[in-house]
Short mmCIF file of C-alpha atoms in Angstrom, two decimals:
data_model
loop_
_atom_site.label_atom_id
_atom_site.label_comp_id
_atom_site.label_asym_id
_atom_site.label_seq_id
_atom_site.Cartn_x
_atom_site.Cartn_y
_atom_site.Cartn_z
CA UNK A 1 0.00 0.00 0.00
CA UNK A 2 1.35 3.28 -1.13
CA UNK A 3 0.86 6.33 1.00
CA UNK A 4 0.61 9.76 -0.67
CA UNK A 5 2.74 12.17 1.20
CA UNK A 6 1.39 15.72 1.48
CA UNK A 7 4.00 18.47 0.98
CA UNK A 8 4.86 20.12 4.21
CA UNK A 9 4.12 23.84 4.40
CA UNK A 10 6.59 25.67 6.50
CA UNK A 11 6.03 28.93 8.35
CA UNK A 12 8.07 30.87 5.78
CA UNK A 13 5.94 29.40 2.98
CA UNK A 14 2.71 30.53 4.65
CA UNK A 15 4.07 34.05 5.07
CA UNK A 16 5.16 34.20 1.39
CA UNK A 17 1.72 32.99 0.29
CA UNK A 18 -0.02 35.58 2.42
CA UNK A 19 2.16 38.29 0.92
CA UNK A 20 1.36 37.15 -2.62
CA UNK A 21 -2.37 37.17 -1.87
CA UNK A 22 -2.08 40.62 -0.28
CA UNK A 23 -0.13 41.97 -3.24
CA UNK A 24 -2.71 40.60 -5.68
CA UNK A 25 -5.54 42.17 -3.70
CA UNK A 26 -3.78 45.54 -3.68
CA UNK A 27 -3.21 45.41 -7.44
CA UNK A 28 -6.86 44.51 -8.00
CA UNK A 29 -7.96 47.40 -5.77
CA UNK A 30 -5.65 49.77 -7.63
CA UNK A 31 -7.03 48.72 -11.01
CA UNK A 32 -10.61 49.18 -9.75
CA UNK A 33 -9.75 52.62 -8.37
CA UNK A 34 -8.25 53.70 -11.71
CA UNK A 35 -11.32 52.41 -13.54
CA UNK A 36 -13.55 54.54 -11.31
CA UNK A 37 -11.29 57.56 -11.86
CA UNK A 38 -10.98 56.97 -15.60
CA UNK A 39 -13.80 59.38 -16.63
CA UNK A 40 -12.19 62.22 -14.65
CA UNK A 41 -8.70 61.39 -15.96
CA UNK A 42 -9.95 61.32 -19.55
CA UNK A 43 -11.81 64.63 -19.13
CA UNK A 44 -8.77 66.22 -17.46
CA UNK A 45 -6.50 65.03 -20.27
CA UNK A 46 -8.81 66.22 -23.06
CA UNK A 47 -9.94 69.55 -21.63
CA UNK A 48 -6.92 70.59 -19.51
CA UNK A 49 -3.67 68.87 -20.48
CA UNK A 50 -4.20 68.83 -24.24
CA UNK A 51 -5.08 72.56 -24.59
CA UNK A 52 -2.11 73.53 -22.45
CA UNK A 53 0.31 71.40 -24.43
CA UNK A 54 -1.24 72.51 -27.72
CA UNK A 55 -0.89 76.20 -26.86
CA UNK A 56 2.67 75.62 -25.67
CA UNK A 57 3.50 73.91 -28.96
CA UNK A 58 1.72 76.70 -30.87
CA UNK A 59 4.00 79.30 -29.30
CA UNK A 60 6.95 77.73 -31.15
CA UNK A 61 5.24 77.90 -34.56
CA UNK A 62 4.11 80.57 -37.01
CA UNK A 63 0.46 79.49 -36.66
CA UNK A 64 -1.96 82.16 -37.91
CA UNK A 65 -5.59 82.24 -38.94
CA UNK A 66 -4.51 81.36 -42.50
CA UNK A 67 -3.41 77.93 -41.25
CA UNK A 68 -6.71 76.92 -39.66
CA UNK A 69 -7.90 75.09 -42.77
CA UNK A 70 -4.58 73.31 -43.19
CA UNK A 71 -2.70 73.00 -39.89
CA UNK A 72 -0.01 70.83 -41.50
CA UNK A 73 1.35 73.92 -43.27
CA UNK A 74 2.46 75.39 -39.93
CA UNK A 75 6.22 75.77 -39.62
CA UNK A 76 8.23 75.47 -36.39
CA UNK A 77 10.09 78.71 -35.71
CA UNK A 78 11.75 77.95 -32.37
CA UNK A 79 11.92 80.98 -30.09
CA UNK A 80 11.24 83.44 -32.92
CA UNK A 81 7.81 84.41 -31.53
CA UNK A 82 9.31 85.15 -28.12
CA UNK A 83 12.09 87.28 -29.61
CA UNK A 84 9.51 89.10 -31.75
CA UNK A 85 7.54 89.90 -28.61
CA UNK A 86 10.56 91.26 -26.81
CA UNK A 87 11.24 93.62 -29.71
CA UNK A 88 7.59 94.70 -30.07
CA UNK A 89 7.16 98.23 -28.59
CA UNK A 90 3.46 97.69 -27.93
CA UNK A 91 4.14 94.47 -25.99
CA UNK A 92 6.88 96.16 -23.99
CA UNK A 93 4.44 98.98 -23.19
CA UNK A 94 1.92 96.38 -22.00
CA UNK A 95 4.60 94.83 -19.77
CA UNK A 96 5.39 98.21 -18.21
CA UNK A 97 1.69 98.90 -17.70
CA UNK A 98 1.21 95.51 -16.02
CA UNK A 99 4.23 96.04 -13.78
CA UNK A 100 2.85 99.48 -12.82
CA UNK A 101 -0.59 98.03 -12.11
CA UNK A 102 0.81 95.14 -10.03
CA UNK A 103 3.52 97.13 -8.26
CA UNK A 104 1.11 99.78 -6.99
CA UNK A 105 -2.13 97.82 -6.81
CA UNK A 106 -1.04 94.79 -4.78
CA UNK A 107 0.67 96.63 -1.86
CA UNK A 108 -2.14 99.20 -1.75
CA UNK A 109 -4.82 96.51 -1.68
CA UNK A 110 -3.03 94.51 1.01
CA UNK A 111 -2.54 97.52 3.28
CA UNK A 112 -6.16 98.66 2.97
CA UNK A 113 -7.51 95.12 3.38
CA UNK A 114 -5.36 94.54 6.47
CA UNK A 115 -6.45 97.84 8.01
CA UNK A 116 -10.11 97.00 7.39
CA UNK A 117 -9.64 93.49 8.78
CA UNK A 118 -8.02 94.80 11.97
CA UNK A 119 -10.76 97.42 12.38
CA UNK A 120 -13.59 94.95 11.82
CA UNK A 121 -11.95 92.30 14.00
CA UNK A 122 -11.30 94.43 17.05
CA UNK A 123 -12.03 98.12 16.58
CA UNK A 124 -15.61 98.21 15.29
CA UNK A 125 -18.33 96.58 17.32
CA UNK A 126 -21.53 98.14 16.00
CA UNK A 127 -22.76 97.23 12.51
CA UNK A 128 -19.77 94.92 12.07
CA UNK A 129 -21.71 92.49 9.87
CA UNK A 130 -23.09 95.31 7.75
CA UNK A 131 -19.56 96.63 7.12
CA UNK A 132 -18.31 93.16 6.20
CA UNK A 133 -21.12 92.66 3.72
CA UNK A 134 -20.61 96.15 2.31
CA UNK A 135 -16.89 95.72 1.70
CA UNK A 136 -17.37 92.23 0.26
CA UNK A 137 -20.25 93.17 -2.06
CA UNK A 138 -18.01 94.35 -4.98
CA UNK A 139 -16.40 90.89 -5.08
CA UNK A 140 -19.68 89.18 -5.98
CA UNK A 141 -20.81 91.89 -8.38
CA UNK A 142 -20.38 91.47 -12.12
CA UNK A 143 -17.14 93.10 -13.23
CA UNK A 144 -18.76 94.34 -16.43
CA UNK A 145 -21.55 96.07 -14.53
CA UNK A 146 -19.06 97.53 -12.06
CA UNK A 147 -16.80 98.78 -14.85
CA UNK A 148 -19.70 100.48 -16.62
CA UNK A 149 -20.71 102.24 -13.40
CA UNK A 150 -17.13 103.30 -12.72
CA UNK A 151 -16.83 104.64 -16.25
CA UNK A 152 -19.69 107.04 -15.53
CA UNK A 153 -18.21 107.94 -12.13
CA UNK A 154 -14.83 108.76 -13.70
CA UNK A 155 -16.09 110.91 -16.55
CA UNK A 156 -14.89 114.55 -16.59
CA UNK A 157 -18.30 115.65 -15.26
CA UNK A 158 -18.81 112.45 -13.28
CA UNK A 159 -19.52 111.87 -9.61
CA UNK A 160 -15.86 111.81 -8.50
CA UNK A 161 -14.95 115.13 -10.14
CA UNK A 162 -18.14 116.69 -8.80
CA UNK A 163 -17.11 115.61 -5.29
CA UNK A 164 -13.60 117.01 -5.81
CA UNK A 165 -15.04 120.27 -7.13
CA UNK A 166 -17.10 120.60 -3.96
CA UNK A 167 -13.85 120.95 -1.97
CA UNK A 168 -12.19 123.22 -4.53
CA UNK A 169 -10.18 120.61 -6.47
CA UNK A 170 -10.37 120.36 -10.25
CA UNK A 171 -10.42 116.68 -11.11
CA UNK A 172 -8.55 115.33 -14.14
CA UNK A 173 -9.97 113.53 -17.14
CA UNK A 174 -9.47 110.17 -15.47
CA UNK A 175 -10.01 107.89 -18.44
CA UNK A 176 -8.99 110.28 -21.22
CA UNK A 177 -5.62 111.41 -19.86
CA UNK A 178 -2.74 108.89 -20.31
CA UNK A 179 -1.24 110.01 -17.00
CA UNK A 180 -4.42 109.34 -15.01
CA UNK A 181 -5.93 106.35 -16.81
CA UNK A 182 -3.84 103.74 -15.00
CA UNK A 183 -4.36 105.25 -11.52
CA UNK A 184 -8.09 105.11 -12.28
CA UNK A 185 -7.74 101.40 -13.17
CA UNK A 186 -5.80 100.76 -9.96
CA UNK A 187 -8.37 102.63 -7.88
CA UNK A 188 -11.17 100.49 -9.25
CA UNK A 189 -9.20 97.23 -8.93
CA UNK A 190 -8.36 98.00 -5.29
CA UNK A 191 -12.00 98.79 -4.52
CA UNK A 192 -13.08 95.52 -6.12
CA UNK A 193 -10.40 93.23 -4.65
CA UNK A 194 -10.15 94.51 -1.11
CA UNK A 195 -13.20 92.54 0.08
CA UNK A 196 -11.75 89.12 -0.66
CA UNK A 197 -8.48 89.92 1.04
CA UNK A 198 -10.27 91.46 4.02
CA UNK A 199 -12.17 88.22 4.66
CA UNK A 200 -8.96 86.17 4.42
CA UNK A 201 -7.14 88.51 6.81
CA UNK A 202 -10.00 88.46 9.33
CA UNK A 203 -9.78 84.67 9.38
CA UNK A 204 -6.02 84.94 9.94
CA UNK A 205 -6.45 87.43 12.78
CA UNK A 206 -9.01 85.22 14.52
CA UNK A 207 -6.59 82.27 14.45
CA UNK A 208 -3.91 84.11 16.44
CA UNK A 209 -3.83 82.69 20.00
CA UNK A 210 -5.01 85.30 22.47
CA UNK A 211 -2.57 83.90 25.06
CA UNK A 212 0.36 85.09 22.95
CA UNK A 213 -1.05 88.63 22.69
CA UNK A 214 -1.83 88.70 26.41
CA UNK A 215 1.69 87.53 27.24
CA UNK A 216 3.14 90.30 25.08
CA UNK A 217 0.89 92.85 26.82
CA UNK A 218 1.98 91.62 30.24
CA UNK A 219 5.59 91.99 29.11
CA UNK A 220 4.91 95.66 28.44
CA UNK A 221 4.41 95.63 24.67
CA UNK A 222 2.21 98.45 23.43
CA UNK A 223 -0.56 98.13 20.85
CA UNK A 224 1.75 98.96 17.94
CA UNK A 225 4.47 96.61 19.19
CA UNK A 226 1.98 93.77 19.57
CA UNK A 227 0.75 94.35 16.03
CA UNK A 228 4.13 94.61 14.28
CA UNK A 229 6.08 92.10 16.40
CA UNK A 230 3.42 89.52 17.22
CA UNK A 231 0.40 89.77 14.94
CA UNK A 232 2.13 90.35 11.61
CA UNK A 233 4.76 87.58 12.04
CA UNK A 234 2.02 85.11 13.00
CA UNK A 235 0.04 86.14 9.93
CA UNK A 236 2.82 85.37 7.44
CA UNK A 237 1.03 82.31 5.93
CA UNK A 238 -2.19 84.32 5.58
CA UNK A 239 -0.35 87.26 4.02
CA UNK A 240 1.35 84.85 1.61
CA UNK A 241 -1.97 83.35 0.55
CA UNK A 242 -3.47 86.78 -0.01
CA UNK A 243 -0.45 88.04 -1.94
CA UNK A 244 -0.35 85.04 -4.27
CA UNK A 245 -4.09 85.14 -4.99
CA UNK A 246 -3.93 88.87 -5.58
CA UNK A 247 -0.88 88.73 -7.85
CA UNK A 248 -2.44 86.07 -10.08
CA UNK A 249 -5.52 88.23 -10.55
CA UNK A 250 -3.66 91.54 -10.96
CA UNK A 251 -1.17 90.16 -13.49
CA UNK A 252 -4.08 89.03 -15.65
CA UNK A 253 -6.10 92.24 -15.41
CA UNK A 254 -8.19 92.53 -18.52
CA UNK A 255 -11.85 93.30 -17.88
CA UNK A 256 -11.30 96.81 -16.53
CA UNK A 257 -9.46 98.24 -19.57
CA UNK A 258 -11.58 96.17 -21.93
CA UNK A 259 -14.81 97.75 -20.70
CA UNK A 260 -13.60 101.20 -19.68
CA UNK A 261 -10.76 102.30 -21.98
CA UNK A 262 -10.17 99.65 -24.67
CA UNK A 263 -6.50 99.75 -23.68
CA UNK A 264 -6.19 103.50 -24.27
CA UNK A 265 -5.60 106.32 -24.26
CA UNK A 266 -2.40 105.82 -26.27
CA UNK A 267 -1.99 102.27 -24.86
CA UNK A 268 -1.77 103.70 -21.34
CA UNK A 269 -3.93 100.86 -19.93
CA UNK A 270 -2.91 98.09 -22.33
CA UNK A 271 -2.07 95.03 -20.23
CA UNK A 272 -0.31 91.81 -21.25
CA UNK A 273 -3.65 89.97 -21.17
CA UNK A 274 -5.27 92.62 -23.35
CA UNK A 275 -2.33 92.49 -25.79
CA UNK A 276 -2.70 88.70 -25.94
CA UNK A 277 -6.43 89.03 -26.55
CA UNK A 278 -5.79 91.44 -29.42
CA UNK A 279 -3.26 89.12 -31.03
CA UNK A 280 -5.72 86.23 -30.93
CA UNK A 281 -8.27 88.55 -32.54
CA UNK A 282 -5.78 89.51 -35.25
CA UNK A 283 -5.19 85.80 -35.98
CA UNK A 284 -1.58 85.73 -34.71
CA UNK A 285 -2.09 82.57 -32.70
CA UNK A 286 1.59 81.69 -32.33
CA UNK A 287 2.49 85.18 -31.11
CA UNK A 288 -0.48 85.25 -28.72
CA UNK A 289 0.48 81.86 -27.27
CA UNK A 290 4.04 83.05 -26.72
CA UNK A 291 2.73 86.13 -24.89
CA UNK A 292 0.54 83.89 -22.71
CA UNK A 293 3.52 81.82 -21.63
CA UNK A 294 5.62 84.88 -20.89
CA UNK A 295 2.78 85.99 -18.60
CA UNK A 296 2.77 82.53 -17.02
CA UNK A 297 6.50 82.83 -16.33
CA UNK A 298 5.94 86.28 -14.80
CA UNK A 299 3.24 84.90 -12.47
CA UNK A 300 5.49 82.01 -11.43
CA UNK A 301 8.45 84.32 -10.73
CA UNK A 302 6.32 86.77 -8.72
CA UNK A 303 4.90 83.89 -6.69
CA UNK A 304 8.41 82.66 -5.94
CA UNK A 305 9.41 86.13 -4.75
CA UNK A 306 6.35 86.30 -2.51
CA UNK A 307 7.12 82.85 -1.08
CA UNK A 308 10.59 84.12 -0.23
CA UNK A 309 9.27 87.31 1.36
CA UNK A 310 6.44 85.81 3.40
CA UNK A 311 7.83 82.38 4.23
CA UNK A 312 7.84 81.40 7.87
CA UNK A 313 11.12 81.98 9.69
CA UNK A 314 10.49 79.27 12.29
#
């Protein structure tokens, strides 16, 4: 009689088998997860990744509206579109205008928003909610409607000049004078953007531990010392968030000059975004794509600078 001998399974064999079964289960779960995410991945690739890569590739070609019917006739030109931009006086004027708008508008908006946030967080007790709603209202208002209203306010015989005349000041032609057109744009952009930043700063102020402020007060720190040496350093992450959000919006400012000045007078309010829009309208798709990516680089560089300025020193 022959006895069949069963193979002996050692402890190491059982552990290896368990690992193989676990690995198979993980791979199966991963495949199922990707299958569930496949619709989103496909949509993201078609509607986000492909347009970005296509526009990037377009910036290295001479693609114009004449090539729409036959895209295979497009020729690669390397960095020629970028060099053409850097030698285009109108583009350089748009760069200077954008730098002016960003350089004045962002610090001014942050200072006013921080002052309002401090006042509404600790200095104003009555009608606090009404003030918050009032300052935030321009954020949720249509920019086109706001720009049309501001265009009437800034006319030579508009509401602002009438108010200045009441105190003996002759107001300028805000939108018709090249020297005053950009300050008018900045004034409107600050008014419109300050609400968002104010809400962010109020949230940052309310997250500061009161124990820290009380300890500073006990140590003899005055109100100004507590603000500059305790509150502001603790608000660095909040200030960074506000600065980055604001810079992205300010570097792409377009609606205000589009509705109010059409980039004039004499290109005084022509921004990089408006220049890019015009080039797309003229059919210079390659040149417009190159301008878009130069603006992207500018936004990235400004964000890096802000990260360096507002990063935590802990």
